[in-house]
PDB file of C-alpha atoms in Angstrom:
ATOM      1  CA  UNK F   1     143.211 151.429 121.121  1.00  0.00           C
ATOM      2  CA  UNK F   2     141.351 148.177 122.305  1.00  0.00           C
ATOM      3  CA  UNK F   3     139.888 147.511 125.722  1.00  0.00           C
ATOM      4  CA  UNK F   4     140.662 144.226 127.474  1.00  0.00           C
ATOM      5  CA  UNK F   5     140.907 141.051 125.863  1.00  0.00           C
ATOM      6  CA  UNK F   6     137.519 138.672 126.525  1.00  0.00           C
ATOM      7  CA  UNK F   7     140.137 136.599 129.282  1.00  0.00           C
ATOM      8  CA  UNK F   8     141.268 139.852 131.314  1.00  0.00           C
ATOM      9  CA  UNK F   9     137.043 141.117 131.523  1.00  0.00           C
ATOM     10  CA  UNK F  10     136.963 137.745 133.254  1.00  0.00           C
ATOM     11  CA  UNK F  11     139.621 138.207 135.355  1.00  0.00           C
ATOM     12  CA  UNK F  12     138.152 141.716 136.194  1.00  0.00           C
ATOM     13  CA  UNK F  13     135.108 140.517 137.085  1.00  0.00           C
ATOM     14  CA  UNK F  14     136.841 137.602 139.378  1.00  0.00           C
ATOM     15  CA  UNK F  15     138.627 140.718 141.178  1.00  0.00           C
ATOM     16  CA  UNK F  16     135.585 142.832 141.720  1.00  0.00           C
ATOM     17  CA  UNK F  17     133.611 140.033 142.994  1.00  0.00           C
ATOM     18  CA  UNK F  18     130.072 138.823 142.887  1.00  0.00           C
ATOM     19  CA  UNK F  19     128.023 141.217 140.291  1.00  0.00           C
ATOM     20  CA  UNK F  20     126.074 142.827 140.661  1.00  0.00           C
ATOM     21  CA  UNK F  21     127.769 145.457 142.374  1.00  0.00           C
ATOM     22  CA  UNK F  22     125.774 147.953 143.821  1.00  0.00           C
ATOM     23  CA  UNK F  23     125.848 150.939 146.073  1.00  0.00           C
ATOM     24  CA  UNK F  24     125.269 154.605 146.944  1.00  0.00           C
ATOM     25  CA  UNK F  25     126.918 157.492 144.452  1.00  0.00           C
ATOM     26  CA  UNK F  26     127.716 159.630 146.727  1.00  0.00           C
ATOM     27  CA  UNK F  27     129.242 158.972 150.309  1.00  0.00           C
ATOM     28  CA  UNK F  28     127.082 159.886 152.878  1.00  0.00           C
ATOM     29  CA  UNK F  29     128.733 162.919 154.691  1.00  0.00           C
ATOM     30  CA  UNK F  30     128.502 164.527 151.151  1.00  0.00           C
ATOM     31  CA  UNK F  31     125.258 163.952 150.996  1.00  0.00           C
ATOM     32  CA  UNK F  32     124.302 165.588 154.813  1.00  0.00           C
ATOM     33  CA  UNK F  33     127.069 168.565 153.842  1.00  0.00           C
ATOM     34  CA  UNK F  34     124.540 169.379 150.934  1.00  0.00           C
ATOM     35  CA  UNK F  35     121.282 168.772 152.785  1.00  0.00           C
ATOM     36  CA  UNK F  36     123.236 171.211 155.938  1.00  0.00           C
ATOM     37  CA  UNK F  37     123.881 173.931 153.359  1.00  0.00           C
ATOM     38  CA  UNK F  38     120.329 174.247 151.315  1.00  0.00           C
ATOM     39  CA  UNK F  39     119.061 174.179 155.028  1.00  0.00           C
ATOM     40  CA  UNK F  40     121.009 177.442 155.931  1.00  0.00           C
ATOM     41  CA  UNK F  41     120.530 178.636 152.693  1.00  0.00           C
ATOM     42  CA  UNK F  42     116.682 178.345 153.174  1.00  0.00           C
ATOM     43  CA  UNK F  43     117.144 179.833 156.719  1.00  0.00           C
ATOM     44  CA  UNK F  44     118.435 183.079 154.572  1.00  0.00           C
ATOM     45  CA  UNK F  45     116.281 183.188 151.758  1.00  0.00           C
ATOM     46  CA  UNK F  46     113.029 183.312 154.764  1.00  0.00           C
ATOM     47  CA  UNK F  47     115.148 185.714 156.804  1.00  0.00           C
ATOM     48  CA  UNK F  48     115.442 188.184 153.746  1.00  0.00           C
ATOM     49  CA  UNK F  49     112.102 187.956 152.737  1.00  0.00           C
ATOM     50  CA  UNK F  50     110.652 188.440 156.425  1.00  0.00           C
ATOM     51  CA  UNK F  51     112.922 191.063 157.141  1.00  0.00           C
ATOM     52  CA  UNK F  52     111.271 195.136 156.852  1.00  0.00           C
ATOM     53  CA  UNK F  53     113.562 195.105 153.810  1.00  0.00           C
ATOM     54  CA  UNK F  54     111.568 192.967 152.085  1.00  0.00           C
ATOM     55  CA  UNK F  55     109.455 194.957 149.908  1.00  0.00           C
ATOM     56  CA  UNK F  56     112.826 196.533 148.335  1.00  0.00           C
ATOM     57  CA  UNK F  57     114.243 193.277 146.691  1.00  0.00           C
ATOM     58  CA  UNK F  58     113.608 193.856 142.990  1.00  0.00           C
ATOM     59  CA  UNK F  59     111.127 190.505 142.335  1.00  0.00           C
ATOM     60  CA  UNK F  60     112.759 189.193 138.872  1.00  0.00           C
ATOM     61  CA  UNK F  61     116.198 188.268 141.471  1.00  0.00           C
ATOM     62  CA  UNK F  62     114.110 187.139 143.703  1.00  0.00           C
ATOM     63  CA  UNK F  63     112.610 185.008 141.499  1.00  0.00           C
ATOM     64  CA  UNK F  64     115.514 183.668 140.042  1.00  0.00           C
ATOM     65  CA  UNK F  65     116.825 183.405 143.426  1.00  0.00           C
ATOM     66  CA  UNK F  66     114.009 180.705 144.095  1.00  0.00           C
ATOM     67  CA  UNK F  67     114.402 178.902 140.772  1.00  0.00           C
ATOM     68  CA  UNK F  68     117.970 178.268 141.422  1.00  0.00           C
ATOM     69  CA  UNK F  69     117.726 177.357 145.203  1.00  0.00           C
ATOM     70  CA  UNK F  70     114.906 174.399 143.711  1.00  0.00           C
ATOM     71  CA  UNK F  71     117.120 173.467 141.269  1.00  0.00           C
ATOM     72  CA  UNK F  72     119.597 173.023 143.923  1.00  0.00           C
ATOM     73  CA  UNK F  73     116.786 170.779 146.169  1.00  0.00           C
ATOM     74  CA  UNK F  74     116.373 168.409 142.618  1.00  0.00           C
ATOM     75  CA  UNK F  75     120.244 167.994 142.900  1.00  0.00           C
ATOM     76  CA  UNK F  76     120.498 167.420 146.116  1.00  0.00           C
ATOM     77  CA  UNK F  77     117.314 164.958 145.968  1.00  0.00           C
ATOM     78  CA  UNK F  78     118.905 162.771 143.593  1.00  0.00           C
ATOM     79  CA  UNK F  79     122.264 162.666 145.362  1.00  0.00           C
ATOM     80  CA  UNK F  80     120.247 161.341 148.318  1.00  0.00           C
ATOM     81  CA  UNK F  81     118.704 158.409 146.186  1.00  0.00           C
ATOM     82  CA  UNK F  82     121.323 157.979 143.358  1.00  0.00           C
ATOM     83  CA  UNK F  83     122.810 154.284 143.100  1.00  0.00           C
ATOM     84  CA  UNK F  84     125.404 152.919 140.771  1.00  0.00           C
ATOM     85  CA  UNK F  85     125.583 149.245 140.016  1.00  0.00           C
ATOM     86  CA  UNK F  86     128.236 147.146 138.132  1.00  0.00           C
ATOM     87  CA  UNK F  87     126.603 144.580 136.568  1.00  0.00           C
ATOM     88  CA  UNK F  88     128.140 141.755 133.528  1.00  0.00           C
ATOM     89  CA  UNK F  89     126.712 143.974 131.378  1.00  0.00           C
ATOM     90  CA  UNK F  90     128.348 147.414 131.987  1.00  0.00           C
ATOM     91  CA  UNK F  91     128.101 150.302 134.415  1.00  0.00           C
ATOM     92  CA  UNK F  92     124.658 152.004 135.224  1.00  0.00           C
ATOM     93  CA  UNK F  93     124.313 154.686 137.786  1.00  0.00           C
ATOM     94  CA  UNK F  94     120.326 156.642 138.350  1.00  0.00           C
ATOM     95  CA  UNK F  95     120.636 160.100 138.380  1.00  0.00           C
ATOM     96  CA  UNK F  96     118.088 162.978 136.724  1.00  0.00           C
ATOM     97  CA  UNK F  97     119.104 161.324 133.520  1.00  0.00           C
ATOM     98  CA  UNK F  98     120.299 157.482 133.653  1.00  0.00           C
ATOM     99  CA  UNK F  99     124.154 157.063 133.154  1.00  0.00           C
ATOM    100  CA  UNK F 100     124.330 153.729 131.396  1.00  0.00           C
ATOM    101  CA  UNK F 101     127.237 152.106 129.054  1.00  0.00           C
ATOM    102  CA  UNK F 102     128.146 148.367 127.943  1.00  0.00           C
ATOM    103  CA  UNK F 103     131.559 147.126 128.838  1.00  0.00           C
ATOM    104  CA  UNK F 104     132.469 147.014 125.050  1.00  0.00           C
ATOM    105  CA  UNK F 105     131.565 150.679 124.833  1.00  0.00           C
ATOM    106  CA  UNK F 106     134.541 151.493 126.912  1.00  0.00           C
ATOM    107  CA  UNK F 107     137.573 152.802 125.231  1.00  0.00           C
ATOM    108  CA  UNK F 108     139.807 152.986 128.589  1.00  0.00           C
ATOM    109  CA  UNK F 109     138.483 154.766 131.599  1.00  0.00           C
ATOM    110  CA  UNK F 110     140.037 156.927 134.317  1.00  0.00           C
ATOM    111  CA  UNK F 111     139.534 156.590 137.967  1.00  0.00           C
ATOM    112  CA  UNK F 112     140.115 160.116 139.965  1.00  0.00           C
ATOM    113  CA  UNK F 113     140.148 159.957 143.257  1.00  0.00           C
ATOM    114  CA  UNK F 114     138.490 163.272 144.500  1.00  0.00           C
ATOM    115  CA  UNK F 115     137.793 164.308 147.892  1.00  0.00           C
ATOM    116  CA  UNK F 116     133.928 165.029 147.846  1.00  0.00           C
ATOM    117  CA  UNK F 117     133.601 161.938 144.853  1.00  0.00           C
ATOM    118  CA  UNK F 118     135.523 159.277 144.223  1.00  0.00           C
ATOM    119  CA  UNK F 119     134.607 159.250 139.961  1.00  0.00           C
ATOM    120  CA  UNK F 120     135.650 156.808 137.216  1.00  0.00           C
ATOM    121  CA  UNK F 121     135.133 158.293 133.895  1.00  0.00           C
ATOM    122  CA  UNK F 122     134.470 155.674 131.173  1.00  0.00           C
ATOM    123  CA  UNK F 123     135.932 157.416 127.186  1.00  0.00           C
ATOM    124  CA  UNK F 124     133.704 155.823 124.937  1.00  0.00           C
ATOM    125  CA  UNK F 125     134.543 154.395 121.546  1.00  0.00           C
ATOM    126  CA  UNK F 126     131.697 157.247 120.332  1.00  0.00           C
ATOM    127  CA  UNK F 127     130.801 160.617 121.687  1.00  0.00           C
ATOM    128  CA  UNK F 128     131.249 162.182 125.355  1.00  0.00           C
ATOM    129  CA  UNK F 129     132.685 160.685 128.565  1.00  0.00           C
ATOM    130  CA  UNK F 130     130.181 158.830 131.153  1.00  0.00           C
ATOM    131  CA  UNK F 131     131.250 159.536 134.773  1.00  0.00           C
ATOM    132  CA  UNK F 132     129.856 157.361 138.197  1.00  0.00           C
ATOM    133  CA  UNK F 133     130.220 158.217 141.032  1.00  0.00           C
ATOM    134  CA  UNK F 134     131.283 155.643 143.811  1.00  0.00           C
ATOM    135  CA  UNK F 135     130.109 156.392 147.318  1.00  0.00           C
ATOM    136  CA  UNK F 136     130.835 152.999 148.697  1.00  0.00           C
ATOM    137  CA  UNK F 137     134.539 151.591 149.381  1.00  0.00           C
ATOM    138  CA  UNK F 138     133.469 148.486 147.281  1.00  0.00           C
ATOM    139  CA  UNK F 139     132.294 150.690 144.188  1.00  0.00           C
ATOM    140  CA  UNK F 140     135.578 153.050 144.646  1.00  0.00           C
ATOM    141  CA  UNK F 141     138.131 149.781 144.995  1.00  0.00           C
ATOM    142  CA  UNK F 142     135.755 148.356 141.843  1.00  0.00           C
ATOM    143  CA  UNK F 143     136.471 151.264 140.221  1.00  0.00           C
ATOM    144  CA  UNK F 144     140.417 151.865 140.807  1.00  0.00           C
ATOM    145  CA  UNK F 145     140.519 147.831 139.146  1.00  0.00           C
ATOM    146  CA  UNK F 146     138.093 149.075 136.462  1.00  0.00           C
ATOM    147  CA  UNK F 147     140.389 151.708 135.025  1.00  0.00           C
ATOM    148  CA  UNK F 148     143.197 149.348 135.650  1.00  0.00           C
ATOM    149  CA  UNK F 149     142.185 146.965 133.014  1.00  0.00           C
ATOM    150  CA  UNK F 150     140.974 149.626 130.875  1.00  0.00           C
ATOM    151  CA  UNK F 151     143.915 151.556 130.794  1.00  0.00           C
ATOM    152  CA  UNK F 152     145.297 152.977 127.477  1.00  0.00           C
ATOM    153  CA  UNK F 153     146.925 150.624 125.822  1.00  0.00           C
ATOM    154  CA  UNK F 154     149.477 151.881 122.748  1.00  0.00           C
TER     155      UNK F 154
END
């Protein structure tokens, strides 16, 4: 399997327009749903340990407890800031680790249309899967022409 000839990149960058492309990962409702729901579950974590019942919770859950709820905050932080750009070069998107792969890289790539994350997932020619997130109509529509022209080709 091949990815697009040198004239069809062109004529997928002519579609997606002016490059760089850039925009937010993750839509912003998703975002405020996950800021919402570490709220409430910080609401509960400083109701249970102000509550008489306190001194009862065995302290190696409620440690763990606490390392998983910051884990969730360092998620949730870098949902809040995460961009992905499209650039003539490839496909970058920040995250706790940068997501980053060259357009000849690409072995064909999948768009899936979720409801929380709209997600193309680039198969590379070598190892694991990259997957972006779109958050922006522009990135998502991008995307959809992305995995059009890198379709599998038999």
């Amino acid at each position: 399997m091949c990815g697009p000839s040198a004239e069809e990149r062109s004529a997928l960058f002519e579609d997606i327009g002016p490059l760089p492309l850039h925009g937010q990962a993750w839509p912003t409702w998703i975002k405020i749903m996950a800021w919402v729901v570490l709220l409430i579950i910080a609401m509960q974590i400083t109701r249970t340990a102000t509550s008489p019942h306190a001194h009862s919770v065995n302290p190696v859950i409620a440690g763990g407890i606490l390392v998983c709820f910051m884990a969730l905050l360092v998620v949730a932080r870098f949902m809040l800031i995460s961009e992905t750009r499209i650039t003539c070069n490839g496909i970058e998107q920040s995250w706790i680790t940068r997501r980053q792969i060259i357009w000849d890289d690409i072995q064909f790539a999948k768009f899936v249309p979720l409801i929380a994350s709209k997600r193309l997932v680039c198969f590379t020619r070598h190892g694991r899967p990259v997957v972006f997130q779109g958050g922006t109509r522009e990135l998502q529509i991008a995307f959809a022409r992305i995995a059009l022209a890198y379709r599998r080709r038999r």
